[in-house]
Protein backbone atom coordinates (compact mmCIF):
# COMPACT_ATOMS: atom_id res chain seq x y z
CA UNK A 1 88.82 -125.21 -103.03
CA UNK A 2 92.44 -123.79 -103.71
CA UNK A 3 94.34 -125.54 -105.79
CA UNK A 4 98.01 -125.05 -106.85
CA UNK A 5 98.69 -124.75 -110.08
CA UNK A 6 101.53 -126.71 -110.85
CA UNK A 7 104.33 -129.55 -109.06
CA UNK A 8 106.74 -128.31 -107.28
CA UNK A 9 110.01 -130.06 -105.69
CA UNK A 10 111.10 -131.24 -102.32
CA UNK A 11 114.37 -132.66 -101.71
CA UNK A 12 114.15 -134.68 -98.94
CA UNK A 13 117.39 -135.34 -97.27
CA UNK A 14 117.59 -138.19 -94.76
CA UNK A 15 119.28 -139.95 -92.34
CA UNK A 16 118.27 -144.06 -92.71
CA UNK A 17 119.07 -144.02 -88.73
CA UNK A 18 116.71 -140.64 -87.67
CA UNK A 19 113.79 -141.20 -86.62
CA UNK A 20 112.61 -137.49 -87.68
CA UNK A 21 113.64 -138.64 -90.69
CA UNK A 22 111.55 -141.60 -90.97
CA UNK A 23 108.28 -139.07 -89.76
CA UNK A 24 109.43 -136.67 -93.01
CA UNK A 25 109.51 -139.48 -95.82
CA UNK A 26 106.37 -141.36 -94.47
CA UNK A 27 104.41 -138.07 -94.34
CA UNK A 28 105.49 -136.60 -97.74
CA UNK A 29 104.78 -139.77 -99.51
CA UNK A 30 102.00 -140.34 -98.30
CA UNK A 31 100.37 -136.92 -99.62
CA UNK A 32 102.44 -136.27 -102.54
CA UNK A 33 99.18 -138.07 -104.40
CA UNK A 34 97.03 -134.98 -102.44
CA UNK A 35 99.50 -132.07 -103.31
CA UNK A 36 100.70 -130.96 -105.92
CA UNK A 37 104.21 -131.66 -104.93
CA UNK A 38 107.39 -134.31 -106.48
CA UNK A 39 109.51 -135.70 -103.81
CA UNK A 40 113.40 -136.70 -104.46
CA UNK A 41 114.81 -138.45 -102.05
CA UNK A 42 118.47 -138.02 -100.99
CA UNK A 43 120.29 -139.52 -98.61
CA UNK A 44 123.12 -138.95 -96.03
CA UNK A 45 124.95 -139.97 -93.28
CA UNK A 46 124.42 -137.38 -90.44
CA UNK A 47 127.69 -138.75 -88.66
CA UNK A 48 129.60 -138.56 -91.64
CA UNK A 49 127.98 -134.95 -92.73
CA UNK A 50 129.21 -133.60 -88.90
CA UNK A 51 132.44 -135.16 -89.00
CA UNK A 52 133.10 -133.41 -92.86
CA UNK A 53 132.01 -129.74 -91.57
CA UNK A 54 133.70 -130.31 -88.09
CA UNK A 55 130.86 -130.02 -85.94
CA UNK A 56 130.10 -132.45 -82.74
CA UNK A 57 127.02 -133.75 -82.03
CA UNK A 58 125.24 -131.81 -78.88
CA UNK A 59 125.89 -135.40 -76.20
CA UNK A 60 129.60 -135.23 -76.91
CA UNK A 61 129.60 -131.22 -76.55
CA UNK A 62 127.36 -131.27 -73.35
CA UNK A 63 127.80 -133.12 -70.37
CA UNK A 64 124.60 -132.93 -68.93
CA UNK A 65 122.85 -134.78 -71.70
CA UNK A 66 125.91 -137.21 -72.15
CA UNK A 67 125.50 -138.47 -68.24
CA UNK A 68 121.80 -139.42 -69.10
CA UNK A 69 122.99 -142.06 -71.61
């Protein structure tokens, strides 16, 4: 069976309100005791992160997929 050799590091960043973000944690923490792997978790606010850098979410910039809210 292959085996790495040593830990390596994932920085997970999140979002408490994704629910991508939610799939990411559960699945890395659940088999960080089956690979080799250290998980820090970090995390953000998505709406505050594309208000900093200036960029608008994809249903404000598009008005097809804001008229199926």
């Amino acid at each position: 069976m292959w085996q790495m050799s040593r830990n390596h590091t994932i920085k997970l960043y999140y979002d408490i309100i994704s629910p991508y973000s939610f799939i990411g944690f559960e699945a890395l923490l659940r088999y960080r005791v089956v690979w080799p792997i250290d998980v820090v978790l970090k995390p953000i606010c998505l709406g505050g992160l594309f208000r900093d850098v200036g960029n608008t979410p994809p249903v404000k910039s598009c008005e097809a997929k804001a008229s199926d809210l």
